[in-house]
Short mmCIF file of C-alpha atoms and ligand atoms in Angstrom, two decimals:
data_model
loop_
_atom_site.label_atom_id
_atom_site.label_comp_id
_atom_site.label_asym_id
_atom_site.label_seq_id
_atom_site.Cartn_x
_atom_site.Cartn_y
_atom_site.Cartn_z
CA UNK A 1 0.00 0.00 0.00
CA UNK A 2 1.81 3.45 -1.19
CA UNK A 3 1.57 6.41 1.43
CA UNK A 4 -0.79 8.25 -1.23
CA UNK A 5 -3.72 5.64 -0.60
CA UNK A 6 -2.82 5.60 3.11
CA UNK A 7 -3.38 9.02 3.83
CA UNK A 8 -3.42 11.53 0.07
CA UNK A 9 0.16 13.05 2.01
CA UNK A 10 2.83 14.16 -0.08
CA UNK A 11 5.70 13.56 2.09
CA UNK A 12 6.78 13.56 5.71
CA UNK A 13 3.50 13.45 8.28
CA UNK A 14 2.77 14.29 11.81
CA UNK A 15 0.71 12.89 14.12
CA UNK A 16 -1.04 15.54 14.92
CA UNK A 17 -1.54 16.48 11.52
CA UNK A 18 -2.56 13.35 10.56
CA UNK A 19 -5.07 13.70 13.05
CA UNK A 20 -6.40 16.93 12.51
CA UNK A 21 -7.35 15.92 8.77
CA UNK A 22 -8.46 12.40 9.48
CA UNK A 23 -12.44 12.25 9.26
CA UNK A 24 -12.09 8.64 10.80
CA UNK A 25 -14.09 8.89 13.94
CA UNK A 26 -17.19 10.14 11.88
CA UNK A 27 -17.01 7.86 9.24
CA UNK A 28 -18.19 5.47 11.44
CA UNK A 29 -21.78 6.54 10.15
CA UNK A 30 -21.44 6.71 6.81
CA UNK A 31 -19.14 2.88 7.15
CA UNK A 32 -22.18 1.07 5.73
CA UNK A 33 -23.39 3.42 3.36
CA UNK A 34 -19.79 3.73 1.78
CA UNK A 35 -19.87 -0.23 1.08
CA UNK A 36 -22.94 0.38 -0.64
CA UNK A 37 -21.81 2.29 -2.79
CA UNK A 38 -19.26 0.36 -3.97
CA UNK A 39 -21.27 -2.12 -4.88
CA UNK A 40 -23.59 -0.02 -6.78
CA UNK A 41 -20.35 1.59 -8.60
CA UNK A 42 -18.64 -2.12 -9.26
CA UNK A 43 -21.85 -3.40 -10.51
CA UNK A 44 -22.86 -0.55 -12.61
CA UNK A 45 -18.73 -0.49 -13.93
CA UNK A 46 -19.65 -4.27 -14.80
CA UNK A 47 -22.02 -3.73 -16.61
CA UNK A 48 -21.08 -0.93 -18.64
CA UNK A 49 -17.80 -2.84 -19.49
CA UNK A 50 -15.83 -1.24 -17.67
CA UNK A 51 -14.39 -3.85 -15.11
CA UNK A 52 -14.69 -7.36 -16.00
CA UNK A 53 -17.47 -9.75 -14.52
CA UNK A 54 -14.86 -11.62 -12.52
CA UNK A 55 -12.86 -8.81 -11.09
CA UNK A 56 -16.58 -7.23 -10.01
CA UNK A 57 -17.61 -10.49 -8.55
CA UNK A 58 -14.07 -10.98 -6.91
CA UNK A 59 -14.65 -6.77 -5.23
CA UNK A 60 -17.78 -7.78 -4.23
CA UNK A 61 -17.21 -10.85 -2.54
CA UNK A 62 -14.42 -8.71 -0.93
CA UNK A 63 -16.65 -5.62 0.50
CA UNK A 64 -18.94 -8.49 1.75
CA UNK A 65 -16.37 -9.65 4.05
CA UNK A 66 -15.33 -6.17 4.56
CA UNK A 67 -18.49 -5.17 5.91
CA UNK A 68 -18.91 -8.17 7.73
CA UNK A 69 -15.58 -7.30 9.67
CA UNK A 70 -16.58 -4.10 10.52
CA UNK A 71 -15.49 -0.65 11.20
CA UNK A 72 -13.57 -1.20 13.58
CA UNK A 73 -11.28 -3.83 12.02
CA UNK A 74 -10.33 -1.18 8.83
CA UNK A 75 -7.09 0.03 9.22
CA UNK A 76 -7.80 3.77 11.53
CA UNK A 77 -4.37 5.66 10.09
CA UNK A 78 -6.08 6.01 6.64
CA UNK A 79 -7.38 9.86 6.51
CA UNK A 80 -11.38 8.42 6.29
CA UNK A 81 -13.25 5.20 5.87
CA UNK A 82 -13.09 5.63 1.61
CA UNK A 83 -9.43 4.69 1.71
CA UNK A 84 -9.46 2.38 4.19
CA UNK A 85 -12.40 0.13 2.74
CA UNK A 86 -10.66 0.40 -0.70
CA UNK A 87 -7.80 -0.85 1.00
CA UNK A 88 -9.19 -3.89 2.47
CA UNK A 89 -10.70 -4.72 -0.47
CA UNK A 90 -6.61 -4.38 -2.41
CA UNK A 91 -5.68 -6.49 0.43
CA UNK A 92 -7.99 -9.14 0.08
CA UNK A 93 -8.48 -9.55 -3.60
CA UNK A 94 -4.96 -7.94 -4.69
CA UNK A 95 -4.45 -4.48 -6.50
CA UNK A 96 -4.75 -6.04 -9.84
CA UNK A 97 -8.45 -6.49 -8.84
CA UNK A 98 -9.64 -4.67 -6.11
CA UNK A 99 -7.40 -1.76 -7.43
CA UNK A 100 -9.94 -1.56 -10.12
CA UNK A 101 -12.62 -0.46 -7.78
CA UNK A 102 -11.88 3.43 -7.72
CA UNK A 103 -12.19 3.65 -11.70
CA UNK A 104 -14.29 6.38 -12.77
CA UNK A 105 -15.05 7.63 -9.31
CA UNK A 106 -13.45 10.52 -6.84
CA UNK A 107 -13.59 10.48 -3.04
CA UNK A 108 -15.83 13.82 -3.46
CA UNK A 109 -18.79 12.50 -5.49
CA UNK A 110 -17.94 9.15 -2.93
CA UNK A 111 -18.50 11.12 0.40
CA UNK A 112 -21.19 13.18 -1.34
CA UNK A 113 -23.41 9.84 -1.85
CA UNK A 114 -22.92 8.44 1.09
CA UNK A 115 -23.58 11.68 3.43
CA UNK A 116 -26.83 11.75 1.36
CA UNK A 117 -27.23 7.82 1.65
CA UNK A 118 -26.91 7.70 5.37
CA UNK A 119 -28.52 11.09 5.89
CA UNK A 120 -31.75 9.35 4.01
CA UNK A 121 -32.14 7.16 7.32
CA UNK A 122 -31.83 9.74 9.72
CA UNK A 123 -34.34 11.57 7.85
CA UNK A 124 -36.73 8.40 7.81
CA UNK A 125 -35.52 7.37 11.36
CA UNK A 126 -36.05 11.01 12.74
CA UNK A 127 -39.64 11.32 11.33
CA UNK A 128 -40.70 7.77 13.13
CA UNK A 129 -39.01 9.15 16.43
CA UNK A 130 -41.36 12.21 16.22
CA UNK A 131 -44.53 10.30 15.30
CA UNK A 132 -43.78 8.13 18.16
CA UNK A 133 -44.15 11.25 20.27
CA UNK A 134 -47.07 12.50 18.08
CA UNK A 135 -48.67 9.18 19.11
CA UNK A 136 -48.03 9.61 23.10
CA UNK A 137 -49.65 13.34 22.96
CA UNK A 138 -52.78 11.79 21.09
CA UNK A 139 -52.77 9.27 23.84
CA UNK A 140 -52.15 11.43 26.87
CA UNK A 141 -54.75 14.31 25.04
CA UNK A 142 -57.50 12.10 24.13
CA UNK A 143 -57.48 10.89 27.81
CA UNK A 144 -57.73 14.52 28.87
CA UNK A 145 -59.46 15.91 26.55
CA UNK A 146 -62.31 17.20 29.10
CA UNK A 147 -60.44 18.17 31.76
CA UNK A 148 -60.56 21.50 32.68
CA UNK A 149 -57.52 24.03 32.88
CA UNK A 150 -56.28 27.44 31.70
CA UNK A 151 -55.08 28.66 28.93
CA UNK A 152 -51.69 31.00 29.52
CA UNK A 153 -50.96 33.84 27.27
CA UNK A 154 -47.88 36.11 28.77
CA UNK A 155 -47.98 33.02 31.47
CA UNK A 156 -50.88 34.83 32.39
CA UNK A 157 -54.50 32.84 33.01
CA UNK A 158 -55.67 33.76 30.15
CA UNK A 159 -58.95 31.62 28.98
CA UNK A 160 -60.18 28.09 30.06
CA UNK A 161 -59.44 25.59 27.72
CA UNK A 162 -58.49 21.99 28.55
CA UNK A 163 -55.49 19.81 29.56
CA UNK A 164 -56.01 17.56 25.88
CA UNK A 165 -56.43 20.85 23.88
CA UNK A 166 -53.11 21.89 25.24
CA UNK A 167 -51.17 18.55 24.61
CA UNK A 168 -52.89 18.33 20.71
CA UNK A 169 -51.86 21.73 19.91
CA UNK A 170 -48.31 20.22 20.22
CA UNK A 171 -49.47 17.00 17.67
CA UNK A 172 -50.59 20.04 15.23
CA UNK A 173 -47.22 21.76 15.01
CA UNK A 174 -45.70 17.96 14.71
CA UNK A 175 -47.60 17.25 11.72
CA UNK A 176 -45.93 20.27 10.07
CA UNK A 177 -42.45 19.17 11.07
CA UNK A 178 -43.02 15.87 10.00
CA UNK A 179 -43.72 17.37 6.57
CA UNK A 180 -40.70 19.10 6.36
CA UNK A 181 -38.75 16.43 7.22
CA UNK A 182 -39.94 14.44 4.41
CA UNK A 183 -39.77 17.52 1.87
CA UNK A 184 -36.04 17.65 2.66
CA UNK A 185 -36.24 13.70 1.98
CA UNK A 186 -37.56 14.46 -1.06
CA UNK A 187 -35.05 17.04 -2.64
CA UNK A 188 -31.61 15.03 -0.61
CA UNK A 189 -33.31 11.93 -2.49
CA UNK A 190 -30.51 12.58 -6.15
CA UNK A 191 -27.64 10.69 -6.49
CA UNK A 192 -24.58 12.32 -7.18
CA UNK A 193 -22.00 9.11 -7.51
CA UNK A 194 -20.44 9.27 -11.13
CA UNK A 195 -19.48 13.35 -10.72
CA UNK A 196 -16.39 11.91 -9.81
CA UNK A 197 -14.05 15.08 -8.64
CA UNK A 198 -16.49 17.38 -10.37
CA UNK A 199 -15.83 17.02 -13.87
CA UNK A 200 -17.51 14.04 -14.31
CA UNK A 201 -15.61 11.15 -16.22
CA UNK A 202 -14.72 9.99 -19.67
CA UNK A 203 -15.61 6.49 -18.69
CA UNK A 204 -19.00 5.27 -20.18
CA UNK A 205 -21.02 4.91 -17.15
CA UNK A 206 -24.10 4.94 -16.45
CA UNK A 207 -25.35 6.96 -13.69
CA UNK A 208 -29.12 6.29 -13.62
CA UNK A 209 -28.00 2.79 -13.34
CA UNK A 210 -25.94 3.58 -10.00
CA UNK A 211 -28.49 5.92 -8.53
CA UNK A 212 -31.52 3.54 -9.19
CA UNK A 213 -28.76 0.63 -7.42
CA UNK A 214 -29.02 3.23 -4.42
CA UNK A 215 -32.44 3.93 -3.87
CA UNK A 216 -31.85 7.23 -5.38
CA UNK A 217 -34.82 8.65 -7.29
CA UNK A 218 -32.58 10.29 -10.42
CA UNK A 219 -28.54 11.27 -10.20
CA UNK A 220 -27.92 15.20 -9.43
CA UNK A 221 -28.26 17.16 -13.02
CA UNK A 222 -24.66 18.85 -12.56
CA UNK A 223 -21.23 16.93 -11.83
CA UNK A 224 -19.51 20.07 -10.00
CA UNK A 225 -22.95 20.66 -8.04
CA UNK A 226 -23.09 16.88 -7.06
CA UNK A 227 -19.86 17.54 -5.06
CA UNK A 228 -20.09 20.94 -3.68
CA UNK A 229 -23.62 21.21 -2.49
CA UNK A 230 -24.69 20.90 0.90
CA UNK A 231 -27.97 22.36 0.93
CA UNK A 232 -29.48 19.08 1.37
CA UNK A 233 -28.16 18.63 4.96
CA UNK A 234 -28.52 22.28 5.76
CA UNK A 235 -32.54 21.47 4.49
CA UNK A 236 -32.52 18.13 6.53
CA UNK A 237 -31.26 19.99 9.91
CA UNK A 238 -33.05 22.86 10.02
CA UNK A 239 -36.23 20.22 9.50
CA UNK A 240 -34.54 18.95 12.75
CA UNK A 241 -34.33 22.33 14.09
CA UNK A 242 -37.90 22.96 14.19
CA UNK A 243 -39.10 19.40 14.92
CA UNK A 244 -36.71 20.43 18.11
CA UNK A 245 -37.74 23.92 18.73
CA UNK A 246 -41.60 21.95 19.43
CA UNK A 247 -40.27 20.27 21.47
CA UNK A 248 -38.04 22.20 23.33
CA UNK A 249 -41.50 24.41 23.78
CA UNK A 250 -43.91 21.22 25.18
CA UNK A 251 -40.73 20.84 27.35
CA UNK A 252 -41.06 23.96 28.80
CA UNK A 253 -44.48 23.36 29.65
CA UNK A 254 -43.73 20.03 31.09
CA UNK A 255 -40.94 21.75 33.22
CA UNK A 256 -43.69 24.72 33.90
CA UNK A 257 -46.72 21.96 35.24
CA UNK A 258 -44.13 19.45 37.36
CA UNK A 259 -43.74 22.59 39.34
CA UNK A 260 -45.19 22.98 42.78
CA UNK A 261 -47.21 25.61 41.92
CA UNK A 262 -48.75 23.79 38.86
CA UNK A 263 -48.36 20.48 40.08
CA UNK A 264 -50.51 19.11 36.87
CA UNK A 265 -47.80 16.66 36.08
CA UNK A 266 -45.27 14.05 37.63
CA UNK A 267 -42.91 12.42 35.75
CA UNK A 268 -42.00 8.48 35.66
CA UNK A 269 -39.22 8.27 38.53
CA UNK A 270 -37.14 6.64 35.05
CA UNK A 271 -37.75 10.23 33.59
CA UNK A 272 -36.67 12.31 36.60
CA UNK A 273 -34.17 12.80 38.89
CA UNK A 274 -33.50 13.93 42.45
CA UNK A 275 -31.31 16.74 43.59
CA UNK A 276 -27.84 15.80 45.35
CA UNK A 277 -28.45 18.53 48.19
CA UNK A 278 -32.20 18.58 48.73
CA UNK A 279 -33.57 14.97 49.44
CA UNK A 280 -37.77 16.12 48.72
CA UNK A 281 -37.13 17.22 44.94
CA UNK A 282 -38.10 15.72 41.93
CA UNK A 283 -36.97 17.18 38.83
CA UNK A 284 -37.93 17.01 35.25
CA UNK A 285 -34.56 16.44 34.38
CA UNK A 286 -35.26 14.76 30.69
CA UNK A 287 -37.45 17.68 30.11
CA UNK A 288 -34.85 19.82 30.54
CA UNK A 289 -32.10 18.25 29.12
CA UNK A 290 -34.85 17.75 25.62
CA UNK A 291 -34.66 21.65 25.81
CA UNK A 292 -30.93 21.63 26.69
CA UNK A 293 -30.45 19.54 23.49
CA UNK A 294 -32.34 21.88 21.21
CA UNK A 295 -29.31 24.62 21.74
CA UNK A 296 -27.46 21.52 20.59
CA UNK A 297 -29.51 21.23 16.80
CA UNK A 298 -29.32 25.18 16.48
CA UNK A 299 -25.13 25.28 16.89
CA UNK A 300 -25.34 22.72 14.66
CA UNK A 301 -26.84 24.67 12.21
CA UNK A 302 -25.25 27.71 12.19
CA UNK A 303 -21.77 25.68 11.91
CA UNK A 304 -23.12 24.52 9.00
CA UNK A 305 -24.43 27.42 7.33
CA UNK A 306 -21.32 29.06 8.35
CA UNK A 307 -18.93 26.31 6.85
CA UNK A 308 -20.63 26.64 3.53
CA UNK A 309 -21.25 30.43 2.97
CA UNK A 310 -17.65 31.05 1.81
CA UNK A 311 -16.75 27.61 -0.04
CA UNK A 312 -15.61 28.38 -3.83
CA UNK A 313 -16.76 25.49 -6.15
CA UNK A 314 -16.75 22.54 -5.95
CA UNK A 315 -15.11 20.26 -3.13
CA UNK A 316 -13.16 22.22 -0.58
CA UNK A 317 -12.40 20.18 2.51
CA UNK A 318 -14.06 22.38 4.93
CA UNK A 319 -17.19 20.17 3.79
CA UNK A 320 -15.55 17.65 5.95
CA UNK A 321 -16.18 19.55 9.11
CA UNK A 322 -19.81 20.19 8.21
CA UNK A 323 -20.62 16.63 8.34
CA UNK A 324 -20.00 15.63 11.99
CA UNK A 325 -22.45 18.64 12.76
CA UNK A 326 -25.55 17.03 10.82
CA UNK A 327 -25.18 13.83 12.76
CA UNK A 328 -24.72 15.76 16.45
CA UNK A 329 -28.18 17.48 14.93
CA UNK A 330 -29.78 14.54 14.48
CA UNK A 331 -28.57 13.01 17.64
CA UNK A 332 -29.55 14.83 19.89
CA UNK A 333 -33.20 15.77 18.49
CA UNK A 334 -33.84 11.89 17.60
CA UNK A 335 -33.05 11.49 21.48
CA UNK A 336 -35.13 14.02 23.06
CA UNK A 337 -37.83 12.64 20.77
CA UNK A 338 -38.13 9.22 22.07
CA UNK A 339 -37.39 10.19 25.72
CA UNK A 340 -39.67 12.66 25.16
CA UNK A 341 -42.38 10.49 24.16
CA UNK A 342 -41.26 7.83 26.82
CA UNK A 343 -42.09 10.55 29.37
CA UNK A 344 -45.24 11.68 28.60
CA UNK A 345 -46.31 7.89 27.93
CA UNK A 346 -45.17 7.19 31.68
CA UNK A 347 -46.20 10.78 33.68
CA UNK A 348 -49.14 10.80 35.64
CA UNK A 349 -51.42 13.71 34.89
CA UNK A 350 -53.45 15.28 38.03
CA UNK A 351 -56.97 16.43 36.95
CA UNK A 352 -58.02 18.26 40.25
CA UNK A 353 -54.75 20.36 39.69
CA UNK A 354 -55.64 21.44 35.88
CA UNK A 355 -58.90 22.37 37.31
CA UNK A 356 -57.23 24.66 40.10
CA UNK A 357 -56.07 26.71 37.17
CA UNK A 358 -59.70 28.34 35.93
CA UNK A 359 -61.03 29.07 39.54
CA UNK A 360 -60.55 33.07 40.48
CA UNK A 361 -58.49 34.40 37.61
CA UNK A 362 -61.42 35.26 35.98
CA UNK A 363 -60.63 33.15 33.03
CA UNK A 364 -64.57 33.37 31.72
CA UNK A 365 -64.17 37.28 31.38
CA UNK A 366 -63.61 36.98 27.59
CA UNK A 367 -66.76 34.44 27.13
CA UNK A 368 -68.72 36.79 29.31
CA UNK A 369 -67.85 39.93 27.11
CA UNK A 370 -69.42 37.18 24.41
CA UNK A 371 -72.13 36.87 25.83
CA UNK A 372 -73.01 40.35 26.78
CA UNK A 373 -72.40 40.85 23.30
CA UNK A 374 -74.69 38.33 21.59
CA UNK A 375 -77.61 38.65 24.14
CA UNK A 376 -77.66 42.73 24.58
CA UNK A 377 -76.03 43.79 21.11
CA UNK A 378 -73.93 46.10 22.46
CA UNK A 379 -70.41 46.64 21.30
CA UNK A 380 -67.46 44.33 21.84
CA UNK A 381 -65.43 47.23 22.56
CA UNK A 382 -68.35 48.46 25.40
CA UNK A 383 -68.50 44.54 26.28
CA UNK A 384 -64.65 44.57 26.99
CA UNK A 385 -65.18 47.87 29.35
CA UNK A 386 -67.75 45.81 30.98
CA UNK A 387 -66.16 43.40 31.74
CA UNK A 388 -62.86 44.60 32.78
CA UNK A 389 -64.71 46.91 35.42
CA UNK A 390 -65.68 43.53 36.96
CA UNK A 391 -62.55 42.43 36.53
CA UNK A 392 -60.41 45.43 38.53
CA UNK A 393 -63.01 44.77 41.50
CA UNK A 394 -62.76 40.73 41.76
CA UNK A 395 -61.17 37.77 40.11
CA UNK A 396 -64.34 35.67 40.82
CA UNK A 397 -67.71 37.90 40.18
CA UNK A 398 -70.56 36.74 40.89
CA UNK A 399 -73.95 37.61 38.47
CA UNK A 400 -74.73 41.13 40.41
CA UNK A 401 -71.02 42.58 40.06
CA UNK A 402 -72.04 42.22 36.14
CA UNK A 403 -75.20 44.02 36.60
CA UNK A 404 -73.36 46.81 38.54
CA UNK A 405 -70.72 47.27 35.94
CA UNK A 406 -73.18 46.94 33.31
CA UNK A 407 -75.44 49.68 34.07
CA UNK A 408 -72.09 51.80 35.85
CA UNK A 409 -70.97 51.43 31.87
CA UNK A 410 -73.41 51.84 29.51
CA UNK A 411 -75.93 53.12 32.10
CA UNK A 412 -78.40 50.81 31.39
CA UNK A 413 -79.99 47.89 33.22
CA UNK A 414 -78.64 44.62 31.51
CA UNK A 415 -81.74 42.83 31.03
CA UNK A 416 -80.64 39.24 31.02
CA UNK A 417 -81.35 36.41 33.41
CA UNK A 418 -78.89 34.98 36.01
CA UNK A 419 -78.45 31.64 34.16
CA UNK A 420 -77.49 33.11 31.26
CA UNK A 421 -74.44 35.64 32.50
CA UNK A 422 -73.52 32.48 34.91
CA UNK A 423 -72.69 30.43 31.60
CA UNK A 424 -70.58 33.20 30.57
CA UNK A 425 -68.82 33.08 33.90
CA UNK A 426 -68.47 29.51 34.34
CA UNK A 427 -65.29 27.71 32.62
CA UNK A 428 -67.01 24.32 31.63
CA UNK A 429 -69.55 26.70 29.55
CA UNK A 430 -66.45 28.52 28.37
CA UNK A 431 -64.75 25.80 26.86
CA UNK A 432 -68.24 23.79 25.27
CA UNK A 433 -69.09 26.97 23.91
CA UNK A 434 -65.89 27.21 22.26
CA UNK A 435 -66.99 24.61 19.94
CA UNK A 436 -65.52 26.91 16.27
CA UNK A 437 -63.07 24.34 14.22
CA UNK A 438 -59.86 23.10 16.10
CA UNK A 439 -61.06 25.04 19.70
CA UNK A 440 -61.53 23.52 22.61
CA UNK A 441 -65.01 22.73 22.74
CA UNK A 442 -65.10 21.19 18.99
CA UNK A 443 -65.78 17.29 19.40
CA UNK A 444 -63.74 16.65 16.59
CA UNK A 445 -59.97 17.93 17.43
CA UNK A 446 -59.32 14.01 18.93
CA UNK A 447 -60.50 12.38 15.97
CA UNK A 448 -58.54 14.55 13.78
CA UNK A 449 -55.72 14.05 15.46
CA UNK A 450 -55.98 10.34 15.23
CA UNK A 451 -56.51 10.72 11.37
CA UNK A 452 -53.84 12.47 10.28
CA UNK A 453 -51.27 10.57 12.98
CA UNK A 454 -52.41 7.69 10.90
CA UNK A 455 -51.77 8.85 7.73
CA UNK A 456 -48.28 10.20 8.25
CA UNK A 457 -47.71 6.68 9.67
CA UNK A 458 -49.16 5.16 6.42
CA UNK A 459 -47.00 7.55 4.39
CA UNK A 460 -44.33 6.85 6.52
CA UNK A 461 -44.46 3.03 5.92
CA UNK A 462 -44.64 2.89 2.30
CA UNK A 463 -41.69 4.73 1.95
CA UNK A 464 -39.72 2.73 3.89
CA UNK A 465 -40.47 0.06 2.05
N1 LIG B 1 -13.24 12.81 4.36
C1 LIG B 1 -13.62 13.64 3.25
C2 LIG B 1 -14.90 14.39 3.56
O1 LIG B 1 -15.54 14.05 4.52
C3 LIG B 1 -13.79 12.80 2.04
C4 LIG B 1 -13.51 13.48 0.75
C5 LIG B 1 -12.07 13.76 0.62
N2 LIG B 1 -11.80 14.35 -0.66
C6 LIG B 1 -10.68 15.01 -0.90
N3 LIG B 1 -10.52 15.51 -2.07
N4 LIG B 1 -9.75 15.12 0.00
O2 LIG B 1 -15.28 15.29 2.88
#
């Protein structure tokens, strides 16, 4: 094996050096991906005439064993896994033949298809994590779907709603994210094997052929864009990114109700911890560490973006250091996903606690501005001063403090009976009322849910297959 192979150095090395370039460590994910690929390419070289039948069969049998051994047995003082699988191969099938397997093909369009390749399964893995959760806040909101508890705005009480509304509201920013993961499926989903260093090759190959081989829906139109373009992964993380930034947000309100004062939730004692100092806490410690992990996705991102912004065409090796920052992405929102979901599967929710949160407050003021509205015809505007005169004297009114304000307001005696203005004031008859598509009070919110959790699943499925 020349030094060239062993690590593309010109002359004397250091070890430090060597180091600093190797992309070894990372490699590790895109090991399989890379064998792949060089089946597709020795298959594809076959068949265009290129490499004989035996010498293909001979490389093939050879990355079979080569994947069978591993990672870990390739030889780690190559600078990344392409060398070092090529040189397995040389060493088990000789360089007359296995020498034959890096025709027509450049380590750039090579890393470039198998970023893409094992980027592909994240994607697909990424988007079943997040159902999984999607599937959990279905669960836990169908179950408490009528329970009673207020709505926050400014982490103020702001209007009674309930506990299941809450958790769905979640499911509904989900199903966006899980669309965007699969639209950056969609566009990653080009092959770009056969660009070779950019220029393409003056072999005959045939591209479609290698990209079909791949699972690849067409190769990438241009040879020196098939190398230099990241997009894809900056597409695929930011996909990530927002899947993460949902979460990171139902975290916070997890964090927000396992509080004392809120006390709506507990966690598992498998999803929380205790504190080292102070023996009676509990803490929502994979909550936190979900939201911790979002910071995680976002530096991840903006190395990326940054890495790219000032690359010339077409491969510059910067793009090496972009790579280990998709996977870390991925990482660490795949894992607050299923803990996530493992969490809220587990957590007991307390129903006399969510109620707590519509007595005084005077959550029903905006239904009973509604009301005073529809049954008198006055002005919303005249409602809202109304109402909010009731409001700076109590935080629970009772049907004559709405009288009083009333006629102190508009000076006029509200002529409407008690049972009426007590439906305005009272949350239950708050949230029923609230029955307009997707609000609390619309039977149907569940069932939709359910729906379209099953159909991403569906869609889900039949692409993996
Ligand atoms: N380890 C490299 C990367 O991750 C592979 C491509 C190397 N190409 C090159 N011309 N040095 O990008």
């Amino acid at each position: 094996m020349t030094d060239i192979l062993r690590r593309g150095r010109l002359g004397a090395t250091d070890d430090e050096v060597d180091a600093f370039l190797s992309s070894f460590g990372s490699d590790r994910r895109i090991f399989g991906a890379d064998i792949d690929v060089g089946r597709a390419h020795v298959v594809a070289l076959a068949e265009c005439g290129i490499v004989s039948r035996e010498d293909a069969a001979a490389i093939l049998g050879a990355l079979d064993e080569v994947e069978d051994e591993g990672f870990d047995a390739l030889d780690d003082t190559h600078e990344d896994v392409h060398p070092a699988i090529e040189a397995s191969v040389v060493e088990k099938v000789g360089e007359e033949v296995g020498g034959r397997l890096h025709t027509a093909r450049s380590r750039n369009d090579e890393v470039a298809t198998c970023v893409r390749i094992a980027l592909r399964d994240e994607l697909l893995g990424a988007t079943r994590d997040f159902l999984a959760l999607r599937s959990a806040l279905v669960e836990r909101g169908e179950e408490t779907d009528d329970w009673l508890f207020s709505g926050y705005t400014h982490l103020q009480r702001a209007q009674p709603t309930t506990v299941g509304h809450h958790l769905l509201s979640y499911d509904a920013a989900l199903e966006r994210d899980f669309g965007r993961l699969l639209d950056a499926y969609d566009r990653l989903n080009e092959c770009p094997l056969g660009s070779a260093a950019f220029a393409g090759t003056s072999f005959d190959i045939d591209r479609e052929r290698t990209a079909d081989l791949l699972g690849f829906d067409r190769p990438t139109r241009n040879s020196m864009d098939g190398v230099a373009s990241r997009d894809f992964a900056v597409e695929a993380v930011s996909a990530a990114l927002n899947a993460a930034t949902t979460v990171s947000r139902l975290c916070e309100d997890l964090v927000l109700w396992s509080s004392h004062e809120f006390g709506i939730v507990e966690f598992d004692d498998a999803y929380a911890s205790t504190s080292s100092i102070m023996p009676q806490k509990k803490n929502p410690d994979t909550a936190e560490l979900a939201r911790g992990k979002t910071g995680t996705v976002y530096g991840a991102l903006t190395a990326i973006v940054t890495n790219l912004k000032g690359l010339p065409a077409a491969y510059n090796r910067d793009l090496q250091e972009a790579t280990g920052h998709v996977w870390d992405a991925f990482d660490a929102a795949r894992k607050s996903a299923r803990v996530l979901a493992g969490a809220l599967e587990t957590a007991e929710f307390d129903r006399e606690a969510a109620r707590r949160t519509v007595e005084g407050g005077f959550v029903g003021a905006t239904e009973l501005a509604d009301t005073l509205v529809r049954e008198t015809g006055i002005a919303f505007r005249t409602a809202h001063h109304v109402v909010a005169s009731v409001a700076k004297e109590t935080d629970e009114p009772a049907v004559d403090d709405v009288r009083e304000a009333f006629a102190e307001v508009t000076g006029e005696k509200l002529e409407l009976d008690d049972e009426t203005i007590e439906r305005g004031l009272e949350p239950r008859g708050c949230v029923t009322s609230h029955d307009s598509y997707g609000a609390p009070g619309d039977d149907g919110v569940v069932d939709e849910a359910r729906d379209r959790l099953k159909t991403d699943m569906d869609t889900l499925n039949s692409l993996e297959e």
